[in-house]
Short mmCIF file of N, CA and C in Angstrom, two decimals:
data_model
loop_
_atom_site.label_atom_id
_atom_site.label_comp_id
_atom_site.label_asym_id
_atom_site.label_seq_id
_atom_site.Cartn_x
_atom_site.Cartn_y
_atom_site.Cartn_z
N MET A 1 38.15 2.00 21.88
CA MET A 1 37.62 0.99 21.26
C MET A 1 36.05 0.88 21.27
N ALA A 2 35.57 1.20 22.22
CA ALA A 2 34.01 1.41 22.44
C ALA A 2 33.61 2.18 21.41
N LEU A 3 34.29 3.43 21.27
CA LEU A 3 33.80 4.56 20.33
C LEU A 3 33.69 3.96 18.92
N ALA A 4 34.73 3.37 18.62
CA ALA A 4 34.93 2.57 17.27
C ALA A 4 33.70 1.44 17.05
N VAL A 5 33.63 0.98 17.87
CA VAL A 5 32.22 -0.07 17.94
C VAL A 5 30.98 0.67 17.99
N ALA A 6 30.72 1.80 18.42
CA ALA A 6 29.55 2.43 18.47
C ALA A 6 29.37 3.13 17.09
N ALA A 7 30.48 3.71 16.82
CA ALA A 7 30.42 4.51 15.51
C ALA A 7 30.13 3.40 14.23
N THR A 8 30.60 2.26 14.24
CA THR A 8 30.28 1.17 13.27
C THR A 8 28.80 0.88 13.26
N CYS A 9 28.22 0.76 14.52
CA CYS A 9 26.86 -0.01 14.58
C CYS A 9 26.03 1.54 14.20
N ALA A 10 26.54 2.69 14.42
CA ALA A 10 25.49 3.73 14.16
C ALA A 10 25.48 4.24 12.60
N ALA A 11 26.51 3.65 11.89
CA ALA A 11 26.76 3.95 10.40
C ALA A 11 25.49 3.74 9.59
N LYS A 12 24.93 4.73 8.83
CA LYS A 12 23.67 4.42 7.94
C LYS A 12 24.28 3.83 6.72
N ASP A 13 23.33 3.08 6.22
CA ASP A 13 23.66 2.47 4.66
C ASP A 13 22.88 3.35 3.65
N ILE A 14 23.62 4.46 3.38
CA ILE A 14 23.10 5.26 2.13
C ILE A 14 23.56 4.83 0.81
N LYS A 15 22.46 4.82 0.12
CA LYS A 15 22.60 4.10 -1.25
C LYS A 15 22.13 5.35 -2.28
N THR A 16 22.31 5.28 -3.65
CA THR A 16 21.95 6.20 -4.52
C THR A 16 21.28 5.34 -5.59
N VAL A 17 20.30 5.92 -5.97
CA VAL A 17 19.72 5.28 -7.19
C VAL A 17 19.16 6.34 -8.07
N VAL A 18 19.45 6.23 -9.41
CA VAL A 18 18.82 7.06 -10.62
C VAL A 18 17.71 6.70 -11.43
N LEU A 19 16.58 7.33 -11.52
CA LEU A 19 15.62 7.15 -12.10
C LEU A 19 15.11 8.03 -13.16
N THR A 20 14.23 7.50 -14.31
CA THR A 20 13.86 8.19 -15.06
C THR A 20 12.27 8.13 -14.94
N THR A 21 11.46 9.18 -15.61
CA THR A 21 9.99 9.18 -15.17
C THR A 21 9.30 9.04 -16.51
N ASN A 22 8.05 8.70 -16.42
CA ASN A 22 7.20 8.69 -17.49
C ASN A 22 5.68 9.29 -16.81
N PRO A 23 5.20 10.41 -17.16
CA PRO A 23 5.77 11.37 -18.19
C PRO A 23 7.17 12.01 -17.66
N GLU A 24 8.10 12.30 -18.73
CA GLU A 24 9.15 12.73 -18.82
C GLU A 24 9.23 14.30 -18.10
N MET A 25 10.30 14.40 -17.23
CA MET A 25 10.38 15.93 -16.87
C MET A 25 10.74 16.77 -17.83
N HIS A 26 9.89 17.67 -18.19
CA HIS A 26 10.21 18.76 -19.22
C HIS A 26 10.39 19.98 -18.65
N CYS A 27 10.07 20.65 -17.53
CA CYS A 27 10.03 21.82 -16.94
C CYS A 27 10.40 21.90 -15.40
N THR A 28 10.51 23.11 -15.02
CA THR A 28 10.89 23.27 -13.79
C THR A 28 9.70 22.97 -12.60
N GLY A 29 8.43 22.95 -13.34
CA GLY A 29 7.41 22.67 -12.66
C GLY A 29 7.28 21.27 -12.25
N CYS A 30 7.81 20.36 -13.21
CA CYS A 30 7.76 18.91 -13.15
C CYS A 30 8.80 18.45 -12.06
N GLU A 31 9.85 19.35 -12.24
CA GLU A 31 11.07 18.95 -11.20
C GLU A 31 10.50 19.33 -9.79
N GLN A 32 9.90 20.54 -9.57
CA GLN A 32 9.45 20.99 -8.17
C GLN A 32 8.36 19.87 -7.75
N LYS A 33 7.42 19.38 -8.41
CA LYS A 33 6.39 18.38 -8.16
C LYS A 33 7.15 17.14 -7.71
N ILE A 34 8.16 16.77 -8.26
CA ILE A 34 8.76 15.64 -7.79
C ILE A 34 9.56 15.79 -6.57
N LYS A 35 10.44 16.80 -6.51
CA LYS A 35 11.20 17.18 -5.08
C LYS A 35 10.15 17.32 -3.89
N ASN A 36 9.05 18.18 -4.22
CA ASN A 36 8.43 18.59 -3.22
C ASN A 36 7.42 17.39 -2.43
N ASN A 37 7.18 16.44 -3.37
CA ASN A 37 6.62 15.17 -2.95
C ASN A 37 7.26 14.10 -2.57
N ILE A 38 8.26 13.68 -3.18
CA ILE A 38 9.39 12.47 -3.00
C ILE A 38 10.04 12.88 -1.81
N ARG A 39 10.35 14.02 -1.39
CA ARG A 39 11.14 14.34 -0.18
C ARG A 39 10.52 13.77 0.94
N PHE A 40 9.18 13.57 1.04
CA PHE A 40 8.38 13.19 2.30
C PHE A 40 8.56 11.55 2.40
N GLU A 41 8.85 10.95 1.35
CA GLU A 41 9.06 9.53 1.64
C GLU A 41 9.85 9.19 2.40
N LYS A 42 9.62 8.04 3.28
CA LYS A 42 10.58 7.68 4.24
C LYS A 42 12.01 7.28 3.75
N GLY A 43 12.84 7.79 4.62
CA GLY A 43 14.28 7.29 4.27
C GLY A 43 15.07 8.20 3.10
N ILE A 44 14.22 9.15 2.46
CA ILE A 44 15.08 9.95 1.40
C ILE A 44 15.82 10.93 2.13
N LYS A 45 17.17 11.07 1.73
CA LYS A 45 18.14 11.94 2.13
C LYS A 45 18.31 13.06 1.14
N ASP A 46 18.31 12.85 -0.05
CA ASP A 46 18.54 13.96 -0.87
C ASP A 46 18.08 13.73 -2.45
N ILE A 47 17.57 14.48 -3.08
CA ILE A 47 16.96 14.33 -4.26
C ILE A 47 17.56 15.50 -5.37
N LYS A 48 18.28 14.89 -6.59
CA LYS A 48 18.81 15.81 -7.60
C LYS A 48 18.07 15.63 -8.73
N THR A 49 17.62 16.51 -9.37
CA THR A 49 16.90 16.36 -10.76
C THR A 49 17.99 17.05 -11.95
N ASN A 50 17.73 16.61 -13.05
CA ASN A 50 18.51 16.89 -14.25
C ASN A 50 17.61 17.02 -15.32
N LEU A 51 17.15 18.28 -15.72
CA LEU A 51 16.24 18.26 -16.89
C LEU A 51 16.90 18.09 -18.07
N ASP A 52 18.14 18.18 -18.32
CA ASP A 52 18.98 17.82 -19.69
C ASP A 52 18.87 16.48 -19.89
N ASP A 53 19.04 15.60 -18.82
CA ASP A 53 19.04 14.18 -18.75
C ASP A 53 17.63 13.45 -18.80
N LYS A 54 16.89 14.03 -17.98
CA LYS A 54 15.51 13.80 -17.61
C LYS A 54 15.69 12.72 -16.55
N THR A 55 16.57 12.93 -15.79
CA THR A 55 16.73 11.93 -14.40
C THR A 55 16.56 12.48 -13.14
N VAL A 56 16.45 11.69 -12.08
CA VAL A 56 16.15 12.01 -10.90
C VAL A 56 17.10 11.03 -10.05
N THR A 57 18.10 11.91 -9.55
CA THR A 57 19.14 10.82 -8.70
C THR A 57 18.72 11.18 -7.12
N ILE A 58 18.61 10.02 -6.50
CA ILE A 58 17.94 9.79 -5.17
C ILE A 58 19.02 9.33 -4.02
N GLU A 59 19.24 9.81 -2.96
CA GLU A 59 20.24 9.23 -1.96
C GLU A 59 19.11 8.88 -0.91
N TYR A 60 19.29 7.69 -0.41
CA TYR A 60 18.23 6.94 0.58
C TYR A 60 19.13 6.36 1.48
N ASP A 61 18.28 6.12 2.66
CA ASP A 61 18.84 5.33 3.85
C ASP A 61 18.18 3.97 3.33
N ALA A 62 19.08 2.86 3.22
CA ALA A 62 18.65 1.49 2.80
C ALA A 62 18.19 0.69 4.00
N ASP A 63 18.20 1.40 5.19
CA ASP A 63 17.57 0.75 6.40
C ASP A 63 16.23 1.19 6.38
N LYS A 64 15.96 2.18 5.77
CA LYS A 64 14.66 2.50 5.97
C LYS A 64 13.68 2.38 4.80
N THR A 65 14.34 2.34 3.70
CA THR A 65 13.28 2.17 2.41
C THR A 65 14.27 1.37 1.29
N ASN A 66 13.64 1.05 0.10
CA ASN A 66 14.22 0.54 -1.05
C ASN A 66 13.91 1.23 -1.97
N VAL A 67 14.34 0.83 -3.20
CA VAL A 67 13.87 1.23 -4.46
C VAL A 67 12.78 0.97 -4.81
N GLU A 68 12.00 -0.15 -4.70
CA GLU A 68 10.68 -0.28 -4.98
C GLU A 68 9.64 0.74 -4.10
N ALA A 69 10.05 0.95 -2.91
CA ALA A 69 9.05 1.72 -2.28
C ALA A 69 9.31 3.20 -2.77
N ILE A 70 10.24 3.53 -3.17
CA ILE A 70 10.82 4.88 -4.02
C ILE A 70 9.84 5.01 -5.07
N ILE A 71 9.93 4.06 -5.84
CA ILE A 71 8.98 4.11 -7.03
C ILE A 71 7.85 4.04 -6.88
N ALA A 72 7.31 3.51 -5.95
CA ALA A 72 5.89 3.33 -5.45
C ALA A 72 5.54 4.97 -5.00
N GLY A 73 6.41 5.59 -4.48
CA GLY A 73 6.19 7.00 -4.18
C GLY A 73 5.88 7.70 -5.37
N PHE A 74 6.51 7.54 -6.36
CA PHE A 74 6.35 8.45 -7.80
C PHE A 74 4.93 8.01 -8.12
N LYS A 75 4.40 6.77 -8.03
CA LYS A 75 3.10 6.47 -8.62
C LYS A 75 1.86 7.46 -7.73
N LYS A 76 2.36 7.88 -6.37
CA LYS A 76 1.33 8.56 -5.60
C LYS A 76 1.04 10.01 -6.26
N ILE A 77 2.11 10.43 -7.11
CA ILE A 77 2.03 11.55 -7.71
C ILE A 77 1.80 11.54 -9.21
N ASN A 78 1.38 10.48 -9.57
CA ASN A 78 1.13 10.05 -11.14
C ASN A 78 2.19 10.07 -12.16
N TYR A 79 3.19 9.45 -11.56
CA TYR A 79 4.51 9.24 -12.46
C TYR A 79 5.03 7.79 -12.24
N GLU A 80 5.38 7.33 -13.51
CA GLU A 80 5.88 5.91 -13.38
C GLU A 80 7.58 6.33 -13.45
N ALA A 81 8.21 5.48 -12.49
CA ALA A 81 9.74 5.85 -12.32
C ALA A 81 10.36 4.35 -12.90
N SER A 82 11.35 4.43 -13.57
CA SER A 82 12.11 3.38 -13.75
C SER A 82 13.61 3.64 -13.49
N GLU A 83 14.26 2.56 -12.88
CA GLU A 83 15.84 2.42 -12.30
C GLU A 83 16.49 2.42 -13.80
N VAL A 84 17.38 3.52 -13.62
CA VAL A 84 18.74 3.56 -14.63
C VAL A 84 19.80 2.96 -14.10
N LYS A 85 20.02 3.20 -12.79
CA LYS A 85 21.27 2.92 -12.22
C LYS A 85 21.34 3.05 -10.64
N SER A 86 21.76 2.08 -9.94
CA SER A 86 21.83 2.12 -8.52
C SER A 86 23.22 2.03 -7.80
N GLU A 87 23.49 2.47 -6.80
CA GLU A 87 24.85 2.40 -6.41
C GLU A 87 24.87 1.92 -4.86
#
């Protein structure tokens, strides 16, 4: 029982957000710029980019960051990010 309680307390609140950017991602250079910089933002667990849809899907630890902070991270690299969907 103690292990079950410890496991519950240690569970992380992992969430997902899908963003679009302005300027839009149009090449692999844009993808790499985003991935290489946003991965250093606190709480980011995974980043997937999709050039066809021009979206960035980010898994993050909601105990360490939030969507607003992630969007602020994009501003540091001269991109405006807009939320499409979050889970």
